[in-house]
PDB file of C-alpha atoms in Angstrom:
ATOM      1  CA  MET A   1      18.284  51.045  51.580  1.00 74.00           C
ATOM      2  CA  SER A   2      20.890  53.588  51.478  1.00 84.00           C
ATOM      3  CA  ILE A   3      22.724  55.546  48.664  1.00 86.00           C
ATOM      4  CA  ALA A   4      25.775  53.528  49.330  1.00 87.00           C
ATOM      5  CA  ASP A   5      23.634  50.292  49.087  1.00 89.00           C
ATOM      6  CA  ILE A   6      22.476  51.740  45.473  1.00 89.00           C
ATOM      7  CA  LYS A   7      25.721  52.439  44.665  1.00 91.00           C
ATOM      8  CA  ARG A   8      27.389  49.078  45.985  1.00 92.00           C
ATOM      9  CA  THR A   9      24.545  47.085  43.943  1.00 93.00           C
ATOM     10  CA  ALA A  10      24.857  49.012  40.577  1.00 92.00           C
ATOM     11  CA  GLU A  11      28.667  48.596  40.921  1.00 93.00           C
ATOM     12  CA  GLN A  12      28.511  44.871  41.351  1.00 94.00           C
ATOM     13  CA  LYS A  13      25.772  44.548  38.578  1.00 94.00           C
ATOM     14  CA  MET A  14      27.800  46.509  36.331  1.00 93.00           C
ATOM     15  CA  ALA A  15      31.012  44.334  37.039  1.00 93.00           C
ATOM     16  CA  LYS A  16      28.829  41.220  35.960  1.00 93.00           C
ATOM     17  CA  SER A  17      27.893  43.125  32.754  1.00 93.00           C
ATOM     18  CA  VAL A  18      31.461  43.441  32.071  1.00 92.00           C
ATOM     19  CA  GLU A  19      32.258  39.691  32.826  1.00 93.00           C
ATOM     20  CA  ALA A  20      29.486  38.769  30.943  1.00 91.00           C
ATOM     21  CA  PHE A  21      30.662  40.590  27.656  1.00 90.00           C
ATOM     22  CA  LYS A  22      34.024  39.292  28.135  1.00 89.00           C
ATOM     23  CA  GLN A  23      32.518  35.901  28.028  1.00 85.00           C
ATOM     24  CA  GLU A  24      31.067  37.133  24.875  1.00 84.00           C
ATOM     25  CA  LEU A  25      34.100  38.021  23.367  1.00 83.00           C
ATOM     26  CA  ALA A  26      36.120  34.612  24.078  1.00 78.00           C
ATOM     27  CA  LYS A  27      33.304  33.246  22.204  1.00 73.00           C
ATOM     28  CA  ILE A  28      34.514  35.066  18.727  1.00 75.00           C
ATOM     29  CA  ARG A  29      36.995  33.286  17.390  1.00 66.00           C
ATOM     30  CA  THR A  30      40.021  34.923  16.053  1.00 66.00           C
ATOM     31  CA  GLY A  31      42.453  33.410  13.518  1.00 66.00           C
ATOM     32  CA  ARG A  32      44.439  31.672  16.803  1.00 70.00           C
ATOM     33  CA  ALA A  33      43.205  28.476  18.098  1.00 73.00           C
ATOM     34  CA  HIS A  34      41.343  28.640  22.008  1.00 75.00           C
ATOM     35  CA  PRO A  35      40.411  25.467  23.969  1.00 75.00           C
ATOM     36  CA  GLY A  36      37.520  27.920  25.342  1.00 75.00           C
ATOM     37  CA  LEU A  37      36.144  28.229  21.425  1.00 75.00           C
ATOM     38  CA  LEU A  38      34.449  24.724  21.982  1.00 78.00           C
ATOM     39  CA  ASP A  39      32.896  25.648  25.272  1.00 77.00           C
ATOM     40  CA  GLN A  40      29.238  26.323  23.940  1.00 78.00           C
ATOM     41  CA  VAL A  41      29.166  23.067  21.915  1.00 83.00           C
ATOM     42  CA  HIS A  42      27.153  20.419  23.275  1.00 87.00           C
ATOM     43  CA  VAL A  43      27.275  16.510  22.588  1.00 88.00           C
ATOM     44  CA  GLU A  44      24.628  13.925  23.521  1.00 86.00           C
ATOM     45  CA  TYR A  45      26.350  11.741  26.399  1.00 84.00           C
ATOM     46  CA  TYR A  46      23.794   8.674  27.533  1.00 84.00           C
ATOM     47  CA  GLY A  47      20.385  10.856  26.525  1.00 84.00           C
ATOM     48  CA  SER A  48      21.539  14.510  27.536  1.00 86.00           C
ATOM     49  CA  MET A  49      23.144  17.375  26.321  1.00 86.00           C
ATOM     50  CA  VAL A  50      26.714  18.309  27.864  1.00 87.00           C
ATOM     51  CA  PRO A  51      29.367  20.723  27.195  1.00 86.00           C
ATOM     52  CA  ILE A  52      32.363  18.858  25.109  1.00 86.00           C
ATOM     53  CA  SER A  53      34.473  19.778  28.126  1.00 84.00           C
ATOM     54  CA  GLN A  54      32.733  17.362  30.078  1.00 85.00           C
ATOM     55  CA  VAL A  55      33.241  14.140  27.809  1.00 87.00           C
ATOM     56  CA  ALA A  56      36.644  15.158  26.392  1.00 88.00           C
ATOM     57  CA  ASN A  57      40.081  16.724  26.922  1.00 88.00           C
ATOM     58  CA  VAL A  58      40.398  19.886  25.250  1.00 87.00           C
ATOM     59  CA  THR A  59      43.693  21.263  24.606  1.00 87.00           C
ATOM     60  CA  LEU A  60      45.794  23.031  22.152  1.00 86.00           C
ATOM     61  CA  LEU A  61      48.367  21.348  19.886  1.00 83.00           C
ATOM     62  CA  ASP A  62      49.767  24.147  18.475  1.00 82.00           C
ATOM     63  CA  ALA A  63      48.499  28.060  17.828  1.00 77.00           C
ATOM     64  CA  ARG A  64      46.039  26.811  15.158  1.00 80.00           C
ATOM     65  CA  THR A  65      44.973  23.905  16.001  1.00 86.00           C
ATOM     66  CA  ILE A  66      42.726  22.417  19.104  1.00 87.00           C
ATOM     67  CA  SER A  67      43.079  18.567  20.173  1.00 89.00           C
ATOM     68  CA  VAL A  68      39.965  17.056  21.585  1.00 88.00           C
ATOM     69  CA  GLN A  69      41.023  13.599  23.359  1.00 89.00           C
ATOM     70  CA  PRO A  70      37.717  11.545  24.511  1.00 89.00           C
ATOM     71  CA  TRP A  71      37.325   9.538  27.624  1.00 87.00           C
ATOM     72  CA  GLU A  72      35.420   7.099  26.307  1.00 86.00           C
ATOM     73  CA  LYS A  73      35.805   4.766  22.956  1.00 83.00           C
ATOM     74  CA  GLY A  74      32.872   5.501  21.186  1.00 81.00           C
ATOM     75  CA  MET A  75      32.284   9.351  21.578  1.00 84.00           C
ATOM     76  CA  GLY A  76      35.104  10.533  18.812  1.00 85.00           C
ATOM     77  CA  PRO A  77      32.045  10.148  16.027  1.00 86.00           C
ATOM     78  CA  LYS A  78      29.569  12.083  18.490  1.00 86.00           C
ATOM     79  CA  ILE A  79      32.126  14.851  18.910  1.00 87.00           C
ATOM     80  CA  GLU A  80      33.198  15.220  15.727  1.00 87.00           C
ATOM     81  CA  LYS A  81      29.693  15.537  14.577  1.00 86.00           C
ATOM     82  CA  ALA A  82      28.705  18.248  16.994  1.00 86.00           C
ATOM     83  CA  ILE A  83      32.057  20.315  16.138  1.00 85.00           C
ATOM     84  CA  ARG A  84      31.091  20.035  12.237  1.00 84.00           C
ATOM     85  CA  GLU A  85      27.104  20.914  13.152  1.00 83.00           C
ATOM     86  CA  SER A  86      28.051  24.071  15.293  1.00 77.00           C
ATOM     87  CA  ASP A  87      27.853  27.559  13.809  1.00 68.00           C
ATOM     88  CA  LEU A  88      31.436  27.478  14.224  1.00 70.00           C
ATOM     89  CA  GLY A  89      32.555  26.634  10.681  1.00 72.00           C
ATOM     90  CA  LEU A  90      35.042  24.279  12.186  1.00 78.00           C
ATOM     91  CA  ASN A  91      36.040  21.020  10.304  1.00 83.00           C
ATOM     92  CA  PRO A  92      37.369  18.316  12.810  1.00 86.00           C
ATOM     93  CA  ALA A  93      39.984  15.283  11.543  1.00 86.00           C
ATOM     94  CA  ALA A  94      40.034  12.227  13.636  1.00 85.00           C
ATOM     95  CA  GLN A  95      43.298  10.250  14.062  1.00 84.00           C
ATOM     96  CA  GLY A  96      42.535   7.226  15.583  1.00 81.00           C
ATOM     97  CA  ASP A  97      40.835   8.510  18.853  1.00 81.00           C
ATOM     98  CA  LEU A  98      42.343  12.028  18.703  1.00 86.00           C
ATOM     99  CA  LEU A  99      39.991  14.400  17.109  1.00 87.00           C
ATOM    100  CA  ARG A 100      42.340  17.523  15.647  1.00 87.00           C
ATOM    101  CA  VAL A 101      40.458  20.873  14.913  1.00 86.00           C
ATOM    102  CA  PRO A 102      42.495  23.299  12.755  1.00 85.00           C
ATOM    103  CA  MET A 103      41.781  26.834  12.350  1.00 81.00           C
ATOM    104  CA  PRO A 104      41.310  27.842   9.532  1.00 77.00           C
ATOM    105  CA  PRO A 105      42.305  31.244   8.454  1.00 76.00           C
ATOM    106  CA  LEU A 106      40.297  34.349   8.349  1.00 75.00           C
ATOM    107  CA  THR A 107      38.970  36.105   4.994  1.00 79.00           C
ATOM    108  CA  GLU A 108      39.396  40.160   5.054  1.00 83.00           C
ATOM    109  CA  GLU A 109      35.823  40.002   4.656  1.00 82.00           C
ATOM    110  CA  ARG A 110      35.014  37.407   7.578  1.00 78.00           C
ATOM    111  CA  ARG A 111      37.281  39.610   9.731  1.00 82.00           C
ATOM    112  CA  ARG A 112      34.963  42.699   9.163  1.00 85.00           C
ATOM    113  CA  GLU A 113      31.975  40.520  10.070  1.00 82.00           C
ATOM    114  CA  LEU A 114      33.638  39.879  12.978  1.00 82.00           C
ATOM    115  CA  THR A 115      34.210  43.340  13.986  1.00 86.00           C
ATOM    116  CA  LYS A 116      30.802  44.327  13.378  1.00 87.00           C
ATOM    117  CA  VAL A 117      29.694  41.332  15.569  1.00 85.00           C
ATOM    118  CA  VAL A 118      32.197  42.690  18.556  1.00 88.00           C
ATOM    119  CA  ARG A 119      30.699  45.944  18.171  1.00 91.00           C
ATOM    120  CA  HIS A 120      27.235  44.819  18.345  1.00 89.00           C
ATOM    121  CA  ALA A 121      28.010  42.998  21.386  1.00 89.00           C
ATOM    122  CA  GLY A 122      29.858  45.916  22.660  1.00 92.00           C
ATOM    123  CA  GLU A 123      26.708  48.183  22.533  1.00 93.00           C
ATOM    124  CA  GLU A 124      24.462  45.304  23.830  1.00 92.00           C
ATOM    125  CA  ALA A 125      26.825  45.467  27.164  1.00 93.00           C
ATOM    126  CA  LYS A 126      26.603  49.354  27.200  1.00 94.00           C
ATOM    127  CA  VAL A 127      22.887  49.071  27.073  1.00 94.00           C
ATOM    128  CA  ALA A 128      22.822  47.370  29.882  1.00 93.00           C
ATOM    129  CA  VAL A 129      25.443  49.284  31.910  1.00 94.00           C
ATOM    130  CA  ARG A 130      22.657  52.242  31.296  1.00 95.00           C
ATOM    131  CA  ASN A 131      19.749  50.249  32.117  1.00 94.00           C
ATOM    132  CA  LEU A 132      21.819  49.859  35.423  1.00 94.00           C
ATOM    133  CA  ARG A 133      22.451  53.335  35.712  1.00 94.00           C
ATOM    134  CA  ARG A 134      18.712  54.415  34.883  1.00 94.00           C
ATOM    135  CA  ASP A 135      17.658  51.724  37.890  1.00 94.00           C
ATOM    136  CA  ALA A 136      20.346  53.153  40.022  1.00 92.00           C
ATOM    137  CA  ASN A 137      18.863  56.648  39.825  1.00 93.00           C
ATOM    138  CA  GLU A 138      15.176  55.864  39.895  1.00 93.00           C
ATOM    139  CA  GLN A 139      16.080  54.194  43.228  1.00 92.00           C
ATOM    140  CA  ALA A 140      17.506  57.246  44.373  1.00 90.00           C
ATOM    141  CA  LYS A 141      14.504  59.083  43.159  1.00 92.00           C
ATOM    142  CA  LYS A 142      12.440  56.864  45.234  1.00 91.00           C
ATOM    143  CA  LEU A 143      14.365  57.624  48.638  1.00 90.00           C
ATOM    144  CA  LEU A 144      13.767  61.730  48.156  1.00 88.00           C
ATOM    145  CA  LYS A 145      10.292  60.960  47.527  1.00 91.00           C
ATOM    146  CA  GLU A 146       9.934  58.939  50.555  1.00 90.00           C
ATOM    147  CA  LYS A 147      12.071  61.838  52.313  1.00 87.00           C
ATOM    148  CA  GLN A 148      14.561  59.749  53.450  1.00 88.00           C
ATOM    149  CA  ILE A 149      17.397  61.508  51.365  1.00 86.00           C
ATOM    150  CA  THR A 150      17.962  65.568  50.690  1.00 88.00           C
ATOM    151  CA  GLU A 151      17.621  66.647  47.147  1.00 89.00           C
ATOM    152  CA  ASP A 152      21.426  67.621  47.450  1.00 90.00           C
ATOM    153  CA  GLU A 153      22.673  63.904  48.195  1.00 89.00           C
ATOM    154  CA  GLU A 154      20.298  62.689  45.291  1.00 90.00           C
ATOM    155  CA  ARG A 155      22.111  64.467  43.118  1.00 93.00           C
ATOM    156  CA  ARG A 156      25.304  63.808  44.556  1.00 92.00           C
ATOM    157  CA  SER A 157      24.302  60.104  44.077  1.00 91.00           C
ATOM    158  CA  GLN A 158      23.552  60.505  40.866  1.00 92.00           C
ATOM    159  CA  ASP A 159      26.568  62.317  39.665  1.00 94.00           C
ATOM    160  CA  GLU A 160      28.675  59.271  41.279  1.00 93.00           C
ATOM    161  CA  ILE A 161      26.418  56.401  39.553  1.00 93.00           C
ATOM    162  CA  GLN A 162      27.238  58.776  36.385  1.00 94.00           C
ATOM    163  CA  LYS A 163      31.074  58.741  37.179  1.00 94.00           C
ATOM    164  CA  LEU A 164      30.531  54.701  37.576  1.00 94.00           C
ATOM    165  CA  THR A 165      28.549  54.307  34.284  1.00 94.00           C
ATOM    166  CA  ASP A 166      31.495  56.314  32.293  1.00 94.00           C
ATOM    167  CA  ARG A 167      34.048  54.255  33.783  1.00 94.00           C
ATOM    168  CA  THR A 168      32.374  51.014  32.905  1.00 94.00           C
ATOM    169  CA  VAL A 169      31.446  52.156  29.305  1.00 94.00           C
ATOM    170  CA  ALA A 170      35.523  53.319  29.215  1.00 95.00           C
ATOM    171  CA  GLU A 171      36.405  49.734  30.009  1.00 95.00           C
ATOM    172  CA  ILE A 172      33.855  47.915  27.696  1.00 93.00           C
ATOM    173  CA  ASP A 173      35.258  50.328  24.734  1.00 94.00           C
ATOM    174  CA  LYS A 174      38.692  48.997  25.806  1.00 94.00           C
ATOM    175  CA  LEU A 175      37.685  45.662  25.296  1.00 93.00           C
ATOM    176  CA  ILE A 176      36.182  46.057  21.883  1.00 92.00           C
ATOM    177  CA  ALA A 177      39.151  48.105  20.834  1.00 92.00           C
ATOM    178  CA  ALA A 178      41.690  45.205  22.147  1.00 90.00           C
ATOM    179  CA  LYS A 179      39.243  42.405  20.262  1.00 88.00           C
ATOM    180  CA  GLU A 180      38.949  44.190  17.083  1.00 88.00           C
ATOM    181  CA  ALA A 181      42.865  44.484  17.004  1.00 86.00           C
ATOM    182  CA  GLU A 182      43.100  40.847  17.742  1.00 82.00           C
ATOM    183  CA  ILE A 183      40.675  39.955  14.863  1.00 81.00           C
ATOM    184  CA  MET A 184      42.465  42.265  12.188  1.00 80.00           C
ATOM    185  CA  ALA A 185      45.990  41.380  13.052  1.00 77.00           C
ATOM    186  CA  VAL A 186      47.387  37.971  11.702  1.00 59.00           C
TER     187      VAL A 186
END
């Protein structure tokens, strides 16, 4: 393994950490409706638990309402129950086969709680990135110990990995700020 391999691996893993953080942010609801909110809700379908998107068409009716159209008759009540029992705080209303899921407006207190959740998730993402930096630096030290690289190369690789870490942490900070602004707006 070379320094280039170590950097490339660290960069790929840091990019994956940022992607995972983006997905985590998508689950945190703001005042607006978003079909992805229901991705984590699972419903029983012929004995196995599956995401709602695999048994129904999930779309937006308007900016504050999600519509769920089950593909099979009889799935409506099961989907409605699953949404109600999820920790999203949503209250679906059935209209024939169609389920309407209105987004309740966020209170000021709830908005503050959500910004804390966003910051906490951001800190976890930053810790993951820092752990990747530590692992990459340890691999470089191992190469130095095995005399495969010089001390200068090892120091240079640590500097480059630190720059990569700083860029990734800055990207996470930007995502946190954008999500907080989205939550506090409306």
